[in-house]
PDB file of C-alpha atoms in Angstrom:
ATOM      1  CA  MET K 125       0.123  -0.063   0.013  1.00 53.00           C
ATOM      2  CA  LYS K 126       2.669   2.641   1.065  1.00 67.00           C
ATOM      3  CA  THR K 127       4.563   1.676  -2.254  1.00 68.00           C
ATOM      4  CA  ASN K 128       1.746   2.646  -4.203  1.00 85.00           C
ATOM      5  CA  ASN K 129       1.032   5.956  -2.407  1.00 87.00           C
ATOM      6  CA  VAL K 130       4.779   6.845  -3.128  1.00 90.00           C
ATOM      7  CA  THR K 131       4.503   5.928  -6.888  1.00 91.00           C
ATOM      8  CA  LYS K 132       1.171   8.332  -6.896  1.00 93.00           C
ATOM      9  CA  LYS K 133       3.339  11.056  -5.359  1.00 94.00           C
ATOM     10  CA  MET K 134       6.268  10.494  -7.840  1.00 95.00           C
ATOM     11  CA  VAL K 135       3.749  10.574 -10.984  1.00 95.00           C
ATOM     12  CA  LEU K 136       1.855  13.586  -9.592  1.00 96.00           C
ATOM     13  CA  THR K 137       5.544  15.430  -8.967  1.00 96.00           C
ATOM     14  CA  ALA K 138       6.291  14.637 -12.660  1.00 96.00           C
ATOM     15  CA  MET K 139       3.050  15.755 -13.926  1.00 96.00           C
ATOM     16  CA  LEU K 140       3.136  19.209 -11.797  1.00 96.00           C
ATOM     17  CA  ALA K 141       6.711  19.749 -13.035  1.00 96.00           C
ATOM     18  CA  CYS K 142       5.548  19.262 -16.817  1.00 95.00           C
ATOM     19  CA  LEU K 143       2.469  21.724 -15.878  1.00 95.00           C
ATOM     20  CA  ALA K 144       4.769  24.571 -14.733  1.00 93.00           C
ATOM     21  CA  PHE K 145       7.014  24.019 -17.671  1.00 93.00           C
ATOM     22  CA  VAL K 146       4.406  24.110 -20.225  1.00 93.00           C
ATOM     23  CA  LEU K 147       2.348  27.167 -18.386  1.00 92.00           C
ATOM     24  CA  ASN K 148       5.900  28.891 -18.282  1.00 86.00           C
ATOM     25  CA  THR K 149       7.075  28.064 -21.715  1.00 84.00           C
ATOM     26  CA  PHE K 150       3.623  29.609 -23.522  1.00 82.00           C
ATOM     27  CA  VAL K 151       2.693  32.379 -21.134  1.00 78.00           C
ATOM     28  CA  TYR K 152       5.722  34.384 -20.821  1.00 71.00           C
ATOM     29  CA  PHE K 153       6.378  37.378 -19.005  1.00 72.00           C
ATOM     30  CA  PRO K 154       9.630  39.336 -18.989  1.00 71.00           C
ATOM     31  CA  ALA K 155      11.890  38.377 -15.848  1.00 68.00           C
ATOM     32  CA  MET K 156       8.716  36.633 -14.106  1.00 77.00           C
ATOM     33  CA  ALA K 157       7.361  32.928 -13.686  1.00 82.00           C
ATOM     34  CA  PRO K 158       4.248  33.503 -12.017  1.00 88.00           C
ATOM     35  CA  PHE K 159       3.033  30.001 -13.108  1.00 91.00           C
ATOM     36  CA  GLN K 160       6.158  28.368 -11.358  1.00 91.00           C
ATOM     37  CA  HIS K 161       4.734  29.516  -8.310  1.00 93.00           C
ATOM     38  CA  PHE K 162       1.359  28.523  -8.819  1.00 95.00           C
ATOM     39  CA  VAL K 163       2.196  25.124  -9.514  1.00 95.00           C
ATOM     40  CA  ASP K 164       4.558  25.458  -6.263  1.00 95.00           C
ATOM     41  CA  VAL K 165       1.800  26.175  -4.011  1.00 97.00           C
ATOM     42  CA  LEU K 166      -0.230  23.153  -5.288  1.00 97.00           C
ATOM     43  CA  ALA K 167       2.747  20.738  -5.288  1.00 96.00           C
ATOM     44  CA  ALA K 168       3.190  21.810  -1.393  1.00 96.00           C
ATOM     45  CA  VAL K 169      -0.347  21.029  -0.687  1.00 96.00           C
ATOM     46  CA  LEU K 170      -0.569  17.702  -2.349  1.00 96.00           C
ATOM     47  CA  VAL K 171       2.495  16.101  -2.552  1.00 96.00           C
ATOM     48  CA  GLY K 172       4.693  17.894   0.375  1.00 95.00           C
ATOM     49  CA  PRO K 173       7.834  19.738   0.784  1.00 96.00           C
ATOM     50  CA  TRP K 174      10.094  17.355  -0.856  1.00 96.00           C
ATOM     51  CA  TYR K 175       8.250  16.166  -3.653  1.00 96.00           C
ATOM     52  CA  GLY K 176       7.400  19.635  -4.419  1.00 96.00           C
ATOM     53  CA  CYS K 177      10.982  20.653  -4.441  1.00 95.00           C
ATOM     54  CA  ALA K 178      11.395  17.915  -6.744  1.00 96.00           C
ATOM     55  CA  ALA K 179       9.145  19.270  -9.097  1.00 96.00           C
ATOM     56  CA  ALA K 180      10.270  22.790  -8.820  1.00 94.00           C
ATOM     57  CA  PHE K 181      13.901  21.342  -9.364  1.00 95.00           C
ATOM     58  CA  ILE K 182      12.966  19.243 -12.776  1.00 95.00           C
ATOM     59  CA  CYS K 183      10.677  22.291 -14.236  1.00 93.00           C
ATOM     60  CA  GLY K 184      13.702  24.812 -13.507  1.00 90.00           C
ATOM     61  CA  VAL K 185      16.166  22.302 -15.069  1.00 92.00           C
ATOM     62  CA  LEU K 186      13.874  21.810 -18.282  1.00 92.00           C
ATOM     63  CA  ARG K 187      13.568  25.808 -18.393  1.00 88.00           C
ATOM     64  CA  MET K 188      17.512  26.170 -18.020  1.00 86.00           C
ATOM     65  CA  LEU K 189      17.725  23.608 -20.986  1.00 90.00           C
ATOM     66  CA  SER K 190      15.310  25.914 -23.030  1.00 87.00           C
ATOM     67  CA  GLY K 191      17.512  28.855 -22.482  1.00 81.00           C
ATOM     68  CA  ARG K 192      16.775  30.342 -19.078  1.00 80.00           C
ATOM     69  CA  THR K 193      19.510  31.157 -16.368  1.00 79.00           C
ATOM     70  CA  ILE K 194      20.269  29.145 -13.223  1.00 78.00           C
ATOM     71  CA  GLN K 195      17.514  31.542 -11.740  1.00 81.00           C
ATOM     72  CA  ALA K 196      14.865  28.920 -13.055  1.00 80.00           C
ATOM     73  CA  VAL K 197      16.089  26.684 -10.405  1.00 85.00           C
ATOM     74  CA  THR K 198      16.804  28.935  -7.537  1.00 86.00           C
ATOM     75  CA  GLY K 199      13.853  30.991  -7.947  1.00 83.00           C
ATOM     76  CA  ALA K 200      11.622  28.166  -7.519  1.00 86.00           C
ATOM     77  CA  VAL K 201      12.985  25.437  -5.054  1.00 92.00           C
ATOM     78  CA  PHE K 202      12.797  27.360  -1.866  1.00 94.00           C
ATOM     79  CA  GLY K 203       9.093  28.337  -2.184  1.00 93.00           C
ATOM     80  CA  PRO K 204       7.648  24.567  -2.349  1.00 95.00           C
ATOM     81  CA  ILE K 205      10.060  23.433   0.801  1.00 95.00           C
ATOM     82  CA  LEU K 206       9.224  26.391   3.132  1.00 96.00           C
ATOM     83  CA  GLY K 207       5.264  26.063   1.799  1.00 95.00           C
ATOM     84  CA  GLY K 208       4.900  22.437   2.085  1.00 96.00           C
ATOM     85  CA  LEU K 209       6.798  22.470   5.563  1.00 97.00           C
ATOM     86  CA  ILE K 210       4.281  25.129   6.669  1.00 97.00           C
ATOM     87  CA  TYR K 211       1.197  23.167   5.372  1.00 96.00           C
ATOM     88  CA  LYS K 212       2.253  19.805   6.646  1.00 95.00           C
ATOM     89  CA  LYS K 213       2.689  21.646  10.222  1.00 96.00           C
ATOM     90  CA  THR K 214      -0.389  23.870   9.996  1.00 96.00           C
ATOM     91  CA  LYS K 215      -2.735  22.528   7.368  1.00 95.00           C
ATOM     92  CA  ASN K 216      -3.504  26.396   6.407  1.00 96.00           C
ATOM     93  CA  ILE K 217      -3.665  27.038   2.705  1.00 96.00           C
ATOM     94  CA  TYR K 218      -3.037  30.871   3.547  1.00 97.00           C
ATOM     95  CA  LEU K 219      -0.015  30.308   5.682  1.00 97.00           C
ATOM     96  CA  THR K 220       1.400  28.255   2.694  1.00 96.00           C
ATOM     97  CA  PHE K 221       1.043  31.246   0.214  1.00 97.00           C
ATOM     98  CA  ILE K 222       3.382  33.350   2.844  1.00 97.00           C
ATOM     99  CA  GLY K 223       5.748  30.406   2.675  1.00 96.00           C
ATOM    100  CA  GLU K 224       5.791  30.232  -0.837  1.00 95.00           C
ATOM    101  CA  VAL K 225       6.158  34.116  -1.098  1.00 95.00           C
ATOM    102  CA  ALA K 226       8.971  34.145   1.764  1.00 95.00           C
ATOM    103  CA  GLY K 227      10.579  31.199   0.196  1.00 94.00           C
ATOM    104  CA  THR K 228      10.825  32.514  -3.162  1.00 90.00           C
ATOM    105  CA  GLY K 229      11.047  36.097  -2.599  1.00 88.00           C
ATOM    106  CA  PHE K 230      13.445  36.051   0.149  1.00 91.00           C
ATOM    107  CA  CYS K 231      15.547  32.686   0.051  1.00 91.00           C
ATOM    108  CA  GLY K 232      15.336  32.374  -3.593  1.00 88.00           C
ATOM    109  CA  ALA K 233      16.417  35.785  -4.436  1.00 85.00           C
ATOM    110  CA  MET K 234      19.175  35.626  -1.774  1.00 86.00           C
ATOM    111  CA  ALA K 235      20.383  32.210  -3.393  1.00 86.00           C
ATOM    112  CA  SER K 236      20.564  33.527  -6.860  1.00 83.00           C
ATOM    113  CA  TYR K 237      22.685  36.460  -6.198  1.00 82.00           C
ATOM    114  CA  PRO K 238      26.225  34.317  -5.575  1.00 81.00           C
ATOM    115  CA  LEU K 239      25.152  31.904  -8.206  1.00 81.00           C
ATOM    116  CA  MET K 240      24.250  34.842 -11.173  1.00 79.00           C
ATOM    117  CA  LYS K 241      27.643  36.499  -9.821  1.00 78.00           C
ATOM    118  CA  TRP K 242      29.702  33.177 -10.299  1.00 81.00           C
ATOM    119  CA  PHE K 243      28.245  31.428 -13.550  1.00 74.00           C
ATOM    120  CA  TYR K 244      27.270  34.351 -15.584  1.00 77.00           C
ATOM    121  CA  GLY K 245      29.687  37.393 -14.134  1.00 76.00           C
ATOM    122  CA  LEU K 246      26.821  39.610 -13.295  1.00 75.00           C
ATOM    123  CA  ASP K 247      27.891  42.429 -10.862  1.00 74.00           C
ATOM    124  CA  ALA K 248      24.672  43.105  -8.792  1.00 68.00           C
ATOM    125  CA  GLN K 249      25.360  45.724  -6.221  1.00 75.00           C
ATOM    126  CA  SER K 250      23.610  44.237  -3.437  1.00 76.00           C
ATOM    127  CA  PRO K 251      22.786  40.550  -2.589  1.00 76.00           C
ATOM    128  CA  PHE K 252      19.270  42.224  -2.175  1.00 82.00           C
ATOM    129  CA  TYR K 253      18.984  42.741  -5.993  1.00 79.00           C
ATOM    130  CA  TYR K 254      16.763  40.148  -7.021  1.00 80.00           C
ATOM    131  CA  ILE K 255      14.052  40.398  -4.011  1.00 86.00           C
ATOM    132  CA  PRO K 256      11.955  43.023  -6.269  1.00 85.00           C
ATOM    133  CA  PHE K 257      11.794  40.805  -9.267  1.00 84.00           C
ATOM    134  CA  TYR K 258      10.885  37.326  -7.413  1.00 87.00           C
ATOM    135  CA  THR K 259       8.504  38.702  -4.958  1.00 90.00           C
ATOM    136  CA  PRO K 260       5.842  39.886  -7.237  1.00 91.00           C
ATOM    137  CA  SER K 261       5.922  36.967  -9.367  1.00 89.00           C
ATOM    138  CA  ALA K 262       5.741  34.688  -6.192  1.00 92.00           C
ATOM    139  CA  VAL K 263       2.685  37.044  -4.840  1.00 94.00           C
ATOM    140  CA  VAL K 264       0.763  36.683  -8.168  1.00 93.00           C
ATOM    141  CA  GLY K 265       1.553  32.744  -8.781  1.00 94.00           C
ATOM    142  CA  ALA K 266       0.866  31.933  -5.136  1.00 95.00           C
ATOM    143  CA  GLY K 267      -2.426  33.759  -5.081  1.00 96.00           C
ATOM    144  CA  MET K 268      -3.697  31.818  -8.210  1.00 96.00           C
ATOM    145  CA  GLY K 269      -2.373  28.416  -6.513  1.00 96.00           C
ATOM    146  CA  VAL K 270      -4.218  29.444  -3.271  1.00 97.00           C
ATOM    147  CA  ALA K 271      -7.461  30.284  -5.146  1.00 97.00           C
ATOM    148  CA  VAL K 272      -7.170  26.869  -6.961  1.00 97.00           C
ATOM    149  CA  LEU K 273      -6.991  25.089  -3.769  1.00 97.00           C
ATOM    150  CA  LEU K 274      -9.920  27.151  -1.990  1.00 97.00           C
ATOM    151  CA  ILE K 275     -11.921  26.002  -4.811  1.00 97.00           C
ATOM    152  CA  LEU K 276     -10.864  22.257  -4.674  1.00 97.00           C
ATOM    153  CA  LYS K 277     -11.458  22.656  -0.766  1.00 96.00           C
ATOM    154  CA  HIS K 278     -15.002  23.839  -1.084  1.00 97.00           C
ATOM    155  CA  SER K 279     -15.957  21.403  -3.627  1.00 97.00           C
ATOM    156  CA  GLY K 280     -14.674  18.306  -1.611  1.00 95.00           C
ATOM    157  CA  ALA K 281     -11.845  17.276  -3.900  1.00 96.00           C
ATOM    158  CA  LEU K 282      -9.049  18.466  -2.120  1.00 95.00           C
ATOM    159  CA  GLY K 283      -9.860  16.358   0.873  1.00 94.00           C
ATOM    160  CA  ARG K 284     -10.351  13.159  -1.583  1.00 94.00           C
ATOM    161  CA  MET K 285      -7.095  13.897  -3.342  1.00 93.00           C
ATOM    162  CA  LEU K 286      -5.182  14.342  -0.242  1.00 93.00           C
ATOM    163  CA  SER K 287      -6.549  10.951   1.347  1.00 92.00           C
ATOM    164  CA  GLU K 288      -5.983   9.147  -2.057  1.00 90.00           C
ATOM    165  CA  LEU K 289      -2.170  10.561  -1.664  1.00 89.00           C
ATOM    166  CA  SER K 290      -1.870   9.659   2.002  1.00 83.00           C
TER     167      SER K 290
END
């Protein structure tokens, strides 16, 4: 029984990674990836912090292979970890939003600074340089994710999905 649930989580993780990649590829905003954060919130709640991180990492690598910088990975992986850990502890969808925004808007932005400097030679003047770019994207995307989760919760589908995955 446990193996079956792990398999379901792995398949859903791959599907969420693909969904994020496709949405970010066809709905493009310069220097923003709100659909990554949309999927991060869904993944944090549905599959948890570690599978959510895996989905964000897979999507980030795919985005890097299609021409994006390493920010595609660093801007995505911290949000589902923090949001997923918060949801796991509190079961509060709104706090998952805060975890996604803080994880991406602060942790992801701070992690991007040294990597962009090292790999790409970009000389931003401050480690806080990326925060104004990451935070609005995370707020918009996480807000969309929370809206979808609330719709699923009110219809009863979220409870069924979570029980099927646990």
